[in-house]
Amino acid sequence: MTEALPTILVALALAGIVALIVRKLVRDKKSGSGCGCGCGGCANAAVCGARKVDR
């Protein structure tokens, strides 16, 4: 068990970092902010959450 402790700690740290990144992405999506770069040349401009398009 003691041999695996550093591996477990690193895995937990990485899982925590990934969870924080996912949380930020979800919050950004819910608040309506997109990628942060203008929609002019974006291929997904029609389906982007930052621009509400009437369908």
mmCIF file of C-alpha atoms in Angstrom:
data_model
loop_
_atom_site.group_PDB
_atom_site.id
_atom_site.type_symbol
_atom_site.label_atom_id
_atom_site.label_comp_id
_atom_site.label_asym_id
_atom_site.label_seq_id
_atom_site.Cartn_x
_atom_site.Cartn_y
_atom_site.Cartn_z
ATOM 1 C CA MET A 1 0.000 0.000 0.000
ATOM 2 C CA THR A 2 2.776 2.458 0.823
ATOM 3 C CA GLU A 3 4.345 1.936 -2.606
ATOM 4 C CA ALA A 4 1.145 3.043 -4.317
ATOM 5 C CA LEU A 5 0.549 6.115 -2.137
ATOM 6 C CA PRO A 6 2.399 8.617 -4.385
ATOM 7 C CA THR A 7 0.541 7.308 -7.438
ATOM 8 C CA ILE A 8 -2.795 7.613 -5.646
ATOM 9 C CA LEU A 9 -2.002 11.167 -4.515
ATOM 10 C CA VAL A 10 -1.010 12.262 -8.017
ATOM 11 C CA ALA A 11 -4.152 10.664 -9.474
ATOM 12 C CA LEU A 12 -6.333 12.452 -6.902
ATOM 13 C CA ALA A 13 -4.632 15.777 -7.625
ATOM 14 C CA LEU A 14 -5.164 15.348 -11.366
ATOM 15 C CA ALA A 15 -8.787 14.321 -10.854
ATOM 16 C CA GLY A 16 -9.315 17.445 -8.737
ATOM 17 C CA ILE A 17 -7.806 19.682 -11.405
ATOM 18 C CA VAL A 18 -9.975 18.104 -14.107
ATOM 19 C CA ALA A 19 -13.072 18.533 -11.908
ATOM 20 C CA LEU A 20 -12.285 22.236 -11.444
ATOM 21 C CA ILE A 21 -11.823 22.712 -15.194
ATOM 22 C CA VAL A 22 -15.112 20.966 -15.971
ATOM 23 C CA ARG A 23 -16.888 23.051 -13.313
ATOM 24 C CA LYS A 24 -15.562 26.257 -14.864
ATOM 25 C CA LEU A 25 -16.605 25.187 -18.357
ATOM 26 C CA VAL A 26 -20.118 24.337 -17.156
ATOM 27 C CA ARG A 27 -20.448 27.654 -15.306
ATOM 28 C CA ASP A 28 -19.213 29.581 -18.355
ATOM 29 C CA LYS A 29 -21.690 27.766 -20.582
ATOM 30 C CA LYS A 30 -24.588 28.447 -18.193
ATOM 31 C CA SER A 31 -23.699 32.128 -17.925
ATOM 32 C CA GLY A 32 -23.745 32.464 -21.711
ATOM 33 C CA SER A 33 -20.088 33.192 -22.270
ATOM 34 C CA GLY A 34 -18.518 31.374 -25.156
ATOM 35 C CA CYS A 35 -14.931 30.787 -26.068
ATOM 36 C CA GLY A 36 -13.957 34.434 -25.671
ATOM 37 C CA CYS A 37 -12.846 35.002 -29.247
ATOM 38 C CA GLY A 38 -15.497 36.713 -31.446
ATOM 39 C CA CYS A 39 -18.097 34.831 -33.390
ATOM 40 C CA GLY A 40 -17.138 36.222 -36.809
ATOM 41 C CA GLY A 41 -14.980 33.327 -37.942
ATOM 42 C CA CYS A 42 -16.392 30.638 -35.671
ATOM 43 C CA ALA A 43 -17.744 27.518 -37.350
ATOM 44 C CA ASN A 44 -20.145 26.946 -34.448
ATOM 45 C CA ALA A 45 -21.537 30.488 -34.299
ATOM 46 C CA ALA A 46 -25.069 29.294 -35.103
ATOM 47 C CA VAL A 47 -25.184 26.888 -32.159
ATOM 48 C CA CYS A 48 -23.053 28.821 -29.692
ATOM 49 C CA GLY A 49 -24.523 29.509 -26.254
ATOM 50 C CA ALA A 50 -23.117 33.055 -26.308
ATOM 51 C CA ARG A 51 -25.458 34.080 -29.123
ATOM 52 C CA LYS A 52 -29.113 33.300 -28.693
ATOM 53 C CA VAL A 53 -30.555 32.643 -32.154
ATOM 54 C CA ASP A 54 -34.319 32.431 -32.724
ATOM 55 C CA ARG A 55 -35.188 29.178 -34.419
#
